[in-house]
XYZ file of C-alpha atoms in Angstrom:
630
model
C -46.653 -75.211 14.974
C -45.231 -74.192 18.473
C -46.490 -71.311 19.682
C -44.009 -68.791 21.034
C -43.920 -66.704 24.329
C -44.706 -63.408 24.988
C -42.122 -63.593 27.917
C -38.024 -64.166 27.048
C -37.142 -67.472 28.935
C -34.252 -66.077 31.645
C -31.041 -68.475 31.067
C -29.210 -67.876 34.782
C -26.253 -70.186 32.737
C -25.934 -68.440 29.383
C -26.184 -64.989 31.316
C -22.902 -66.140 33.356
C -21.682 -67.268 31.018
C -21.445 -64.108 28.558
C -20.236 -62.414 31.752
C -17.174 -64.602 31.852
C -15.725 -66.635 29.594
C -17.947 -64.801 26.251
C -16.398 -61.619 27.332
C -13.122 -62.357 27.478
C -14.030 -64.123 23.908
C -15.451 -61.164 22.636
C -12.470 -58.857 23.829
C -9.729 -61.290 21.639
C -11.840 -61.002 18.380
C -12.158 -57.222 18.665
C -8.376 -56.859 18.963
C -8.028 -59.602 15.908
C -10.824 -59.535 13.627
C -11.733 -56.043 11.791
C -15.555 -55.033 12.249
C -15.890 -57.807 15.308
C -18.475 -56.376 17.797
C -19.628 -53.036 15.147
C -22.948 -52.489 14.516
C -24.515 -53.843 10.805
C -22.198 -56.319 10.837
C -24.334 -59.461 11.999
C -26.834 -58.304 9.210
C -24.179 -58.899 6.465
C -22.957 -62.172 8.342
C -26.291 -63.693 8.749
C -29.410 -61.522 7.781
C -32.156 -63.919 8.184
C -30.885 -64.801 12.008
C -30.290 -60.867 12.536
C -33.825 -59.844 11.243
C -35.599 -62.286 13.459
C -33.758 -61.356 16.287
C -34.660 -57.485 15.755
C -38.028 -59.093 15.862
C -37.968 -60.926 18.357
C -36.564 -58.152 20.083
C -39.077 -55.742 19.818
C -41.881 -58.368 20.449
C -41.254 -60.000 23.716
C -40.754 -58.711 27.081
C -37.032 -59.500 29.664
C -38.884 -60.951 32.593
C -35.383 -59.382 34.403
C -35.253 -56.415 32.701
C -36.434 -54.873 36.212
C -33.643 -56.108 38.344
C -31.476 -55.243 35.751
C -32.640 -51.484 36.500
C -31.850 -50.878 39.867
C -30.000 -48.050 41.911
C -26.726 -46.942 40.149
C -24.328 -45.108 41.998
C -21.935 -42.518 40.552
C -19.166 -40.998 41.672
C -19.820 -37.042 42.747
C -23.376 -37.768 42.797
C -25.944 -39.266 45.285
C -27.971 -42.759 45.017
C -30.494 -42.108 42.331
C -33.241 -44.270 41.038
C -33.293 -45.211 37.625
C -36.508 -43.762 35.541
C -36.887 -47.087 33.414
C -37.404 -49.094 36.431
C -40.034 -47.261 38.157
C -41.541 -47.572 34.478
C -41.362 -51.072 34.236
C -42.977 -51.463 37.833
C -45.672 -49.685 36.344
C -45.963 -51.315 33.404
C -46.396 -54.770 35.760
C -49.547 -53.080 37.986
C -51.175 -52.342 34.365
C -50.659 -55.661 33.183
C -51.814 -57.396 36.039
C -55.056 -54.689 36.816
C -55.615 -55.889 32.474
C -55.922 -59.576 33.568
C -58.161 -59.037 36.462
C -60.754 -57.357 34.280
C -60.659 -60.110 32.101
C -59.654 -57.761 28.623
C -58.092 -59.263 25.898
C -54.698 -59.936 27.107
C -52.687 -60.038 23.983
C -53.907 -56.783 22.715
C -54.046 -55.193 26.475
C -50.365 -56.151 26.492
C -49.391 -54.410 22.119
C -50.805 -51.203 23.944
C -49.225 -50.544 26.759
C -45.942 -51.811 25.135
C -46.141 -49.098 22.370
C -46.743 -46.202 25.269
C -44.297 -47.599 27.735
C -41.811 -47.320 24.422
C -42.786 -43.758 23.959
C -42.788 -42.466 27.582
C -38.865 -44.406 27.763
C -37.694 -42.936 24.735
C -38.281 -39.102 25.968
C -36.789 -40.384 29.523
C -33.573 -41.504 27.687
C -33.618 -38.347 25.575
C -34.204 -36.113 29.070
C -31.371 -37.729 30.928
C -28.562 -37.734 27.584
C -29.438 -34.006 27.652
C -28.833 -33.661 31.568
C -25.801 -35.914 31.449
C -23.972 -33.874 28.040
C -24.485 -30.450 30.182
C -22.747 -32.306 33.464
C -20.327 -33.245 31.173
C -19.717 -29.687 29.781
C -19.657 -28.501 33.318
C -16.973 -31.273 34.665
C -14.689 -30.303 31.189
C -14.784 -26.237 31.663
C -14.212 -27.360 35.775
C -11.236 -29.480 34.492
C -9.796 -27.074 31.925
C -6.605 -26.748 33.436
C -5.831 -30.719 32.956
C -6.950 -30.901 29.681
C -5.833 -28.197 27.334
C -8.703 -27.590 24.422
C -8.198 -27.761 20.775
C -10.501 -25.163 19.377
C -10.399 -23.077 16.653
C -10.335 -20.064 17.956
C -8.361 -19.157 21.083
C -10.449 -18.395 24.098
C -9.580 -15.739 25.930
C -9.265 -15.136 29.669
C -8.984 -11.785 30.530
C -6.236 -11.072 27.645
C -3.367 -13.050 30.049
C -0.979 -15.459 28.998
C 1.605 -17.315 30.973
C 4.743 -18.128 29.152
C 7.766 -19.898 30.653
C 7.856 -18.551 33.980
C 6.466 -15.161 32.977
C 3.105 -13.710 32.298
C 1.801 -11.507 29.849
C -0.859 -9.070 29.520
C -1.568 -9.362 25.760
C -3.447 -6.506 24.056
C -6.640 -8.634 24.054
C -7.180 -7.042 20.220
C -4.161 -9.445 19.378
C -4.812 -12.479 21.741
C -7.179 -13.713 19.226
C -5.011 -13.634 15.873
C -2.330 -15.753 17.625
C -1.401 -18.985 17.076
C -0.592 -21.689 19.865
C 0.715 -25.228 20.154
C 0.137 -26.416 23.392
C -2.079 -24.949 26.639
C -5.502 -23.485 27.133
C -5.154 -21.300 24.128
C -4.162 -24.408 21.526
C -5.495 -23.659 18.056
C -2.840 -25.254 15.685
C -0.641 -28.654 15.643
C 3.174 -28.565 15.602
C 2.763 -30.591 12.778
C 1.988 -27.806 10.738
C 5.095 -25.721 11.362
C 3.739 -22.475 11.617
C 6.894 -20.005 12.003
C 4.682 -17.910 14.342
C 3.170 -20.684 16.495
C 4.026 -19.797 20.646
C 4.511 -22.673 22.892
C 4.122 -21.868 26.230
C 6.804 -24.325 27.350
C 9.606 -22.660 25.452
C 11.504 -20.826 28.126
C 11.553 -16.626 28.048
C 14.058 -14.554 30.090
C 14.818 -10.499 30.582
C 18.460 -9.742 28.929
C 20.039 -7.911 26.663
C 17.614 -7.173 23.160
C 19.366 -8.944 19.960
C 17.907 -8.466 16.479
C 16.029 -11.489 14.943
C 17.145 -13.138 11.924
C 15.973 -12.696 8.298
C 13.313 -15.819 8.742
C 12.239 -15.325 11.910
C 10.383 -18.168 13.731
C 8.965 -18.360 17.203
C 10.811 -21.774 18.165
C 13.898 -20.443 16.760
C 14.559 -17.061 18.816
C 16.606 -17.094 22.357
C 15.138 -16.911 25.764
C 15.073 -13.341 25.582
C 13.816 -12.585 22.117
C 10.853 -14.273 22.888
C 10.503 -12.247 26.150
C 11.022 -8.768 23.859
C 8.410 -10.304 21.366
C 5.435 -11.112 24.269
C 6.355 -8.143 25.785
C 5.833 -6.224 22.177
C 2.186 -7.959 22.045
C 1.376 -6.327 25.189
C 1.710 -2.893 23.778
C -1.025 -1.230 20.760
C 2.148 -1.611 18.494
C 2.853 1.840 17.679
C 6.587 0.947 18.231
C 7.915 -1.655 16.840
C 11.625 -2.451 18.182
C 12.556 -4.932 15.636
C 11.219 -5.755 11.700
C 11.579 -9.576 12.624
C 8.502 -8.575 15.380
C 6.355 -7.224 12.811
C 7.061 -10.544 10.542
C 6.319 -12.799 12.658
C 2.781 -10.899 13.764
C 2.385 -10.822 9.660
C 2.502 -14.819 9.626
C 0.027 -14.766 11.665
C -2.240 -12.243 10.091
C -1.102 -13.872 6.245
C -2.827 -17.888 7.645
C -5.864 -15.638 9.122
C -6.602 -14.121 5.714
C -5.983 -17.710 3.850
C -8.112 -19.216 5.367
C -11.040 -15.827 5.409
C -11.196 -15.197 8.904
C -10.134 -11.929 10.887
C -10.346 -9.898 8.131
C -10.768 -6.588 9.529
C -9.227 -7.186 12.474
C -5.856 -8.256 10.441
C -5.647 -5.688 7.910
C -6.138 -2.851 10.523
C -2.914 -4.436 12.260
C -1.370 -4.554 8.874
C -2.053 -0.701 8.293
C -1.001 0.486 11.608
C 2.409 -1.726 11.062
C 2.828 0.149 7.350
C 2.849 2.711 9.462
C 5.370 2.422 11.772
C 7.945 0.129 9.005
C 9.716 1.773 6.113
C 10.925 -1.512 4.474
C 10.966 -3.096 1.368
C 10.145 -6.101 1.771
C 7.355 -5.919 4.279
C 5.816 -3.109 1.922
C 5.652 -6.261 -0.237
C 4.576 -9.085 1.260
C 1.959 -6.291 3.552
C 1.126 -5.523 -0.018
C 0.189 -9.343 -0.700
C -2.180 -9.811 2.170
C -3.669 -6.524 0.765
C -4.630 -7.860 -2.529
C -6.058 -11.189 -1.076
C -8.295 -9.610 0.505
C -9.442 -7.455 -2.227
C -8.901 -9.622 -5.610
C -9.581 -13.088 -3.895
C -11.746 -12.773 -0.962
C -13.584 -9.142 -2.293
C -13.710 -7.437 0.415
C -13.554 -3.994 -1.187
C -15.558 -2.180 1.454
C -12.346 -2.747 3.800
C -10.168 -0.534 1.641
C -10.939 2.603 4.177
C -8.805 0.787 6.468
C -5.623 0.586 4.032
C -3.306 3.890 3.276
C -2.525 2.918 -0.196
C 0.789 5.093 0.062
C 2.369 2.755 2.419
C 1.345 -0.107 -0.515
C 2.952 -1.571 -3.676
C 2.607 0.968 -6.389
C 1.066 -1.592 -8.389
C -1.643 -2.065 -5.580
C -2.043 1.661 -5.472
C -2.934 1.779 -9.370
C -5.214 -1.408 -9.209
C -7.698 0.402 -6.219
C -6.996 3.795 -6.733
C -7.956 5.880 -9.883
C -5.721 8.608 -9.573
C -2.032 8.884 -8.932
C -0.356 12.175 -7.161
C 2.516 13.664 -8.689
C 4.966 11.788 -6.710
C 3.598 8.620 -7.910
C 4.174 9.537 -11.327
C 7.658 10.657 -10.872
C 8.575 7.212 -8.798
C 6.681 5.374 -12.331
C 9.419 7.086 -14.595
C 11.488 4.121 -14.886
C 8.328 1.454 -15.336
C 6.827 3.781 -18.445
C 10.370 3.761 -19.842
C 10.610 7.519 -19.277
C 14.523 7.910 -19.629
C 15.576 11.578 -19.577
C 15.161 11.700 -16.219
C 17.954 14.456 -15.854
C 15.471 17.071 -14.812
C 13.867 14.567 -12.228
C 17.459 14.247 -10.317
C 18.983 17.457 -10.730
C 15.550 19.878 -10.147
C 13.093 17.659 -7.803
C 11.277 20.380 -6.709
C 10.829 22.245 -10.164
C 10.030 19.173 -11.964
C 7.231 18.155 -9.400
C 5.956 21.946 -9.549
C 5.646 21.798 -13.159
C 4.153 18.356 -13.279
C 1.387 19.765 -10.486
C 0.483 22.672 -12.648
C 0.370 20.411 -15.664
C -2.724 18.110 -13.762
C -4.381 20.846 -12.305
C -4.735 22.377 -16.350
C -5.955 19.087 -17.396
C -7.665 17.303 -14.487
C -8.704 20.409 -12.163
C -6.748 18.526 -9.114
C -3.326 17.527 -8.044
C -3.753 14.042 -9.439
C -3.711 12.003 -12.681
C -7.003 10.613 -13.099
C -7.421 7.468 -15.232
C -9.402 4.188 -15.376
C -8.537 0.455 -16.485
C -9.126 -0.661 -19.630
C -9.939 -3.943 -18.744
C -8.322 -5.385 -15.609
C -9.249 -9.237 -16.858
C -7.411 -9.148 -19.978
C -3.698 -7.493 -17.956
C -1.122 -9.958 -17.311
C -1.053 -11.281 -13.938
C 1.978 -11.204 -11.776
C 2.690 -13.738 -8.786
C 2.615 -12.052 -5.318
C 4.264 -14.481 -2.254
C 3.178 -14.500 1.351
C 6.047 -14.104 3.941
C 4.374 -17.346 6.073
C 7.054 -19.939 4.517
C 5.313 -22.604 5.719
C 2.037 -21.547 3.569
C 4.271 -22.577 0.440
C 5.022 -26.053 0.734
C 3.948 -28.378 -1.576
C 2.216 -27.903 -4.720
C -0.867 -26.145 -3.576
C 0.961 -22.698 -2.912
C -1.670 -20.032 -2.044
C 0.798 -17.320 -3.944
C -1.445 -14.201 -5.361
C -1.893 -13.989 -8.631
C -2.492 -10.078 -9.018
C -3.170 -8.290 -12.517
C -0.119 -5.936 -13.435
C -1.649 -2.587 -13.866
C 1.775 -1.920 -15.934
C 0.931 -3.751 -18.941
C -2.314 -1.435 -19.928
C 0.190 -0.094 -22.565
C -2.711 3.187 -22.618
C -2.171 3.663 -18.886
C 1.360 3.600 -19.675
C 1.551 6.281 -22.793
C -0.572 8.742 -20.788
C 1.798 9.047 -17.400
C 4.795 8.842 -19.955
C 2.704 12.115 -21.495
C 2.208 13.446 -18.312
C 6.077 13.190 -17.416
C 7.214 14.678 -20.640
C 4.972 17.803 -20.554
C 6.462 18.457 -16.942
C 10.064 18.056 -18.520
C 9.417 20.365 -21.627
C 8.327 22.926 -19.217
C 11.102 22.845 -16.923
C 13.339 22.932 -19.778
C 11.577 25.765 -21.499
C 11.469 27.627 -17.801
C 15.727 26.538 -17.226
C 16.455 27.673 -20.969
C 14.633 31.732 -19.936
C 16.524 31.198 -16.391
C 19.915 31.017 -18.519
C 19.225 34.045 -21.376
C 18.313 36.339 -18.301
C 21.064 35.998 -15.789
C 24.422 36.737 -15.766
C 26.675 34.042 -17.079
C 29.308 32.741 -14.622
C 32.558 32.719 -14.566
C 33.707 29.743 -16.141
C 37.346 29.651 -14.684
C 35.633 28.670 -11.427
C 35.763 24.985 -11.317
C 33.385 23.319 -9.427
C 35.030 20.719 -7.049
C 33.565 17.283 -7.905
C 32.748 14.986 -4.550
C 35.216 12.287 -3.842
C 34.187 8.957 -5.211
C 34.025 6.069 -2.779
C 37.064 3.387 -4.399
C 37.070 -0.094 -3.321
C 40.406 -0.281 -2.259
C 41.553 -3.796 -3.225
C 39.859 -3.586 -7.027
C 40.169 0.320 -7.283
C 36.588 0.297 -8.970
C 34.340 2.890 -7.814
C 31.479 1.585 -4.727
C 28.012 2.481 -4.465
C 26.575 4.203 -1.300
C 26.001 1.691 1.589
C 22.166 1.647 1.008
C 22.348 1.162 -2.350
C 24.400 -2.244 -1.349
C 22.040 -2.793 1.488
C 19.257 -2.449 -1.310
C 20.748 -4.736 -3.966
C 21.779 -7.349 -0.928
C 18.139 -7.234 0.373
C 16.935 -7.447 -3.263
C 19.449 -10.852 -3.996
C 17.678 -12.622 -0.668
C 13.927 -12.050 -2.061
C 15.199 -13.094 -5.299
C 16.713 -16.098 -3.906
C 13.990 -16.751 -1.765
C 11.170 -16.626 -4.793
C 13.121 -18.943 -6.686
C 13.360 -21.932 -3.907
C 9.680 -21.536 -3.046
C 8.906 -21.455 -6.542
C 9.917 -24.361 -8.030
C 6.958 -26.617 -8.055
C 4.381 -23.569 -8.745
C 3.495 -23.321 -12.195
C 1.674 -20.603 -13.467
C -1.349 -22.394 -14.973
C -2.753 -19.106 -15.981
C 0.121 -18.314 -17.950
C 0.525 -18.893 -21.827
C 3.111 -20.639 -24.104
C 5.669 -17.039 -24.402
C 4.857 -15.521 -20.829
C 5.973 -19.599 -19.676
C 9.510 -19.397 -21.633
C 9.728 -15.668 -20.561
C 9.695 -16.834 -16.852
C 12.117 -19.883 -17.442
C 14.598 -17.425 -18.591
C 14.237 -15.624 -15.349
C 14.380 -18.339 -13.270
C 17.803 -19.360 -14.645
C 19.217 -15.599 -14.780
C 17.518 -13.926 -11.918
C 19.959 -14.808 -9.049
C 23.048 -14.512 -10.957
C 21.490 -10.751 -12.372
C 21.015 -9.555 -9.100
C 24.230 -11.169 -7.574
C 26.357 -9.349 -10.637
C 24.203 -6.108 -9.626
C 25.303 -6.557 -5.933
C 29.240 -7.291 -6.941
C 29.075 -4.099 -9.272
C 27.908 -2.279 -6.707
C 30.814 -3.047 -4.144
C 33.247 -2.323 -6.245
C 33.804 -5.572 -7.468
C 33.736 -5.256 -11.549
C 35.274 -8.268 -12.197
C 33.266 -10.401 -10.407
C 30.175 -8.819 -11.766
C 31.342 -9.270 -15.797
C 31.215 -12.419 -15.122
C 27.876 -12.943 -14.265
C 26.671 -10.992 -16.989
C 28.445 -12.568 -19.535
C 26.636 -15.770 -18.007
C 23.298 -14.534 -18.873
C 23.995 -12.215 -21.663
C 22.419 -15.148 -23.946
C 19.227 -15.451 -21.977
C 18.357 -11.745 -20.603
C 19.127 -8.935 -22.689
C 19.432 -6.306 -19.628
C 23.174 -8.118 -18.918
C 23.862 -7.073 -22.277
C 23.042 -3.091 -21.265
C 24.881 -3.112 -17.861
C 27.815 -4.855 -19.589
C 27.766 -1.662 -22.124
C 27.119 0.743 -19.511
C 30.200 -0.699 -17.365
C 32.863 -1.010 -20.644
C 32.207 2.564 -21.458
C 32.958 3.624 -18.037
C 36.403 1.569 -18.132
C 37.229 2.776 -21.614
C 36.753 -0.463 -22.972
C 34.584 1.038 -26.228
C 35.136 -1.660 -28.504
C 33.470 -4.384 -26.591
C 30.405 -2.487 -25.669
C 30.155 -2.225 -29.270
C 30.804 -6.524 -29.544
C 28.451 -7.442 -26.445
C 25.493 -5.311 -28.495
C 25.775 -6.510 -31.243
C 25.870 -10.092 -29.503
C 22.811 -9.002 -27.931
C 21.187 -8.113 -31.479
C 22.030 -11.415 -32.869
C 21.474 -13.862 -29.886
C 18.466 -16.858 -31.335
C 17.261 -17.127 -27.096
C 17.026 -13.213 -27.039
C 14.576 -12.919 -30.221
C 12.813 -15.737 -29.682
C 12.048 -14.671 -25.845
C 11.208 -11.050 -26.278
C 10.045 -11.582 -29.941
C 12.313 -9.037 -31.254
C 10.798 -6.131 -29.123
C 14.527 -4.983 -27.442
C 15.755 -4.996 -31.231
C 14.810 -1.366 -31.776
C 16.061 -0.315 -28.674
C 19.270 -1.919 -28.958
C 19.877 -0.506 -32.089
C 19.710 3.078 -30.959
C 22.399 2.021 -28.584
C 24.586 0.072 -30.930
C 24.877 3.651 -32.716
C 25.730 5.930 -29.471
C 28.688 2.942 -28.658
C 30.054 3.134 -32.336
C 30.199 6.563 -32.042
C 31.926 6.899 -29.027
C 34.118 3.701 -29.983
C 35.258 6.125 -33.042
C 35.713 8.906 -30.584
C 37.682 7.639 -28.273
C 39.556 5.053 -30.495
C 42.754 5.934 -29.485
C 42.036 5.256 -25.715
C 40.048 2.359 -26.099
C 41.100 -0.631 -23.398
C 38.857 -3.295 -24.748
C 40.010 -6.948 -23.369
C 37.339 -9.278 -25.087
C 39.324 -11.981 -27.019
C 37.827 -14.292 -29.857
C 38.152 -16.817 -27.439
C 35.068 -15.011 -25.224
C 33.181 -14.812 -27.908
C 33.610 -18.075 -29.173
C 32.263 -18.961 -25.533
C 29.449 -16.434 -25.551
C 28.301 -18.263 -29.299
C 28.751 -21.464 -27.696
C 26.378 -20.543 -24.389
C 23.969 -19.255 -26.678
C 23.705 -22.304 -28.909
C 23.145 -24.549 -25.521
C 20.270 -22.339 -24.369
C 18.924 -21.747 -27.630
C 18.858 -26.010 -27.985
C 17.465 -26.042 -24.227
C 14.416 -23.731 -25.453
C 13.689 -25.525 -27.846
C 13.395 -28.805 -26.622
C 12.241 -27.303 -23.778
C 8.589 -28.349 -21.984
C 5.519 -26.634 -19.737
C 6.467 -29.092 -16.987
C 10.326 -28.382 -17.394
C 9.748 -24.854 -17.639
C 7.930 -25.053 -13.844
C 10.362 -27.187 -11.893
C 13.436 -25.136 -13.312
């Protein structure tokens, strides 16, 4: 058997050769051949050649290994000389001072190997260490060629340079912001975030215009996005326009997704409340609220949040008591009706109502506590951030409705109706004890506002602002909803919500028509979803009576009453109710018989029977995963 070497064999040929022609080789089968040139791969190919040469390997010695070593140059740095080669000189004076005192060669030779292996490994380790902290240096030197991806911004003294403009952000903001490109990158285009800056977009001083109802940072003009950076400078106590505070809120809303910046965004949030009296940012501000709280529990954050400026349904989940001008603004959710009282005497009713807690509670509020906030149905809050609702995973809040605790319910309708037997008692004393007026005096009714090309009466121009703004959020709920189903839902709260989804728009589009005067426009609508959503069958009898048209108030209730979709939905719960005002509309049907103006046909019936027959068939044969993508 041939013994083999302790010392590799140089090859001057084979050396060349892998520095030539091999190479180029080597470079084609990368490009061409998947896995060519990786690591583990010669195992798998041939694993008796590739253990022997990890053997052979770590048991023989490169005779050249010491030329190899010599000075390196690099660039920015002066001639240095390499640590392994000054080893592997000394590792040659130990070897030879071995041989000349005649020790066992072979064993002489296993020793120092092993230390010499030891004392190059920690010189490696030292100079990866010094070389990764040059490296850090060059990259934070560089910074201005090579824009970092981080995920947080990092801030330079609060400044940002936009267009051809710079900006002293409020360095309490800088952080919560979102940018595509520069220094401060922390979020792809890709993604689409509405609120996402880009530095290169261009920003000029001009005129201010208001922002659109979806703002988004790549969609507002030159000088929009100048009155926006400008309005990031300031501690927001003013904010010029709501599309501002929206697009700070998209930012804020991806924040508290994802569970960062939570105290930091809902203190902005608060301060914003503040300043906004809107609708719809109550509601979405409302959302971001609640995710905090329900999803990411962060109760001990509620001193930051004025629960006034929230969703009343927010206030009742993390408050436990309500001030009197909470309860009044419930009236209409507990189904407290005589609410005469409430608009004529404000003042008197919330006196009496105030007197009434302080008897039973010792305050000015309504104390009360949960029954059990597991078992309430849950309701579907939105974010504003569109782009956080694409796709099937839509991070929508699913928040308990405080509302359906029918005992919460019964006790503020108690509450309500003690205030309004003791302003009645009090008005009915008022009236025995002064002087009766003279009646000939009448009093001169307001002027009605008349849409002058249906001569129908008009609502005020914020009630049409409010049933306009109402019709977008409506609209807007219903395209972002249509591949979010409810998987906490069960089988009747699942067809309750299909028949909103196919009534909702056309409900609140009839509600906006009605409201400018239009009448015509809006009966038609209703009779569209008097089949599926018993409320068009009320505001269809509430608008006949007022146009003298008794008989088919009468006709649409009892349609109502009858209707297979409305029974099966609401499992015959609007029955009673409807009942009570089937008898009101045939009295005043008998009243006024001789100026009813009624203008149903049989024909519109006959339509109305056949509508109902198609949704009642649609119900039926209707699915879970139908239900969701309607």
């Amino acid at each position: 058997m041939r013994r083999r070497s302790v010392f590799r064999k140089p090859s001057l040929k084979a050396s060349f050769k892998a520095r030539t022609t091999g190479r180029a080789k080597r470079a084609v089968k990368r490009a061409i051949i998947p896995g060519y040139g990786k690591k583990g791969t010669g195992f798998i190919k041939n694993p008796k050649r590739s253990m022997y040469n990890a053997v052979y390997h770590r048991t023989s010695i490169d005779t050249l290994k010491p030329i190899k070593n010599k000075k390196r140059t690099t660039q920015g740095q002066g001639n240095q000389q390499s640590s392994s080669s000054c080893l592997w000189w000394i590792f040659w004076i130990v070897i030879l001072i071995l041989c000349l005192a005649n020790i066992h060669i072979t064993l002489g030779i296993l020793a120092v190997c092993g230390i010499v292996w030891l004392i190059v490994r920690l010189f490696k380790k030292h100079d990866k260490i010094n070389s990764s902290n040059a490296g850090n240096v060059d990259q934070s030197v560089d910074s201005t060629d090579t824009p970092k991806s981080t995920a947080k911004p990092v801030v330079h003294e609060g400044n940002l340079v936009a267009g051809n403009k710079s900006y002293n952000i409020n360095p309490k903001i800088l952080p919560l912001l979102y940018f595509t490109d520069g220094q401060l990158k922390n979020i792809d285009s890709e993604v689409g975030e509405p609120s996402a800056i880009s530095i290169n977009f261009p920003v000029a001083e001009g005129q201010f215009q208001k922002l659109s109802y979806y703002p988004s940072y790549s969609g507002l003009t030159s000088e929009q996005r100048n009155g926006f950076l400008t309005w990031l400078t300031t501690d927001l106590s003013n904010v010029p326009d709501i599309g501002f505070a929206f697009l700070l809120l998209y930012c804020l809303e991806r924040h508290i997704l994802h569970d960062e910046y939570l105290e930091e965004s809902l203190k902005i949030i608060s301060k914003l409340q503040g300043q906004i009296s809107n609708g719809s940012f109550d509601y979405y501000s409302s959302t971001s609220i609640g995710y905090i709280f329900f999803i990411h529990k962060r109760l001990d954050l509620l001193k930051y949040v004025d629960l006034n400026k929230c969703d009343i349904k927010l206030q009742i989940l993390l408050s436990h008591k309500l001030s009197a001008d909470q309860l009044i603004s419930l009236a209409t959710e507990v189904d407290f009706r005589n609410r005469y009282y409430i608009k004529e005497y404000p003042k008197l009713f919330k006196k009496a109502l105030i007197e009434s807690l302080k008897r039973e509670f010792g305050s000015e509020y309504f104390e009360y506590e949960l029954s059990n906030i597991q078992k309430l149905k849950k309701e579907p809050y939105m974010f504003s951030n569109y782009s956080l609702r694409k796709g099937n995973n839509r991070p929508d809040l699913l928040m308990p409705d405080p509302l359906s605790d029918r005992k919460l319910c019964h006790d503020i309708y108690a509450e309500l109706q003690k205030a309004h037997d003791q302003v009645k008692g009090f008005l009915e004393i008022k009236r025995a004890v002064e002087p009766k007026k003279d009646k000939s005096k009448k009093k001169i009714a307001k002027p009605k506002r008349i849409n002058s090309k249906t001569g129908y009466p008009m609502s005020t121009d914020k009630q049409i602002k409010n049933a306009t703004e109402q019709l977008k959020l409506t609209r807007k709920f219903l395209k972002n909803n249509q591949t979010n189903p409810y998987k906490s839902r069960n089988s009747q709260e699942k067809i309750e919500d299909w028949c909103w989804n196919n009534s909702a728009e056309k409900m609140d589009n009839a509600d906006l028509e009605y409201k400018k005067g239009e009448w015509d426009k809006a009966e038609k609508l209703w009779l569209a979803c008097v089949a599926i959503n018993y409320r068009a069958a009320n505001r269809l009898r509430i608008m006949y009576q007022k146009e003298h048209r008794f008989n088919d108030a009468v006709q649409i209730i009892n349609f109502a009453i009858d209707s297979p979709v409305l029974r099966k939905v609401n499992n015959d719960s609007y029955v009673t109710d409807f009942k009570k005002k089937l008898e009101t509309a045939e009295q005043k049907s008998m009243k006024h018989e001789n100026e009813d103006q009624s203008k149903l046909s049989e024909e519109d019936f006959e339509k109305l029977n056949s509508n109902s027959d198609y949704w009642f068939k649609k119900l039926n044969n209707i699915t879970y995963s139908s239900i969701t993508k309607k």
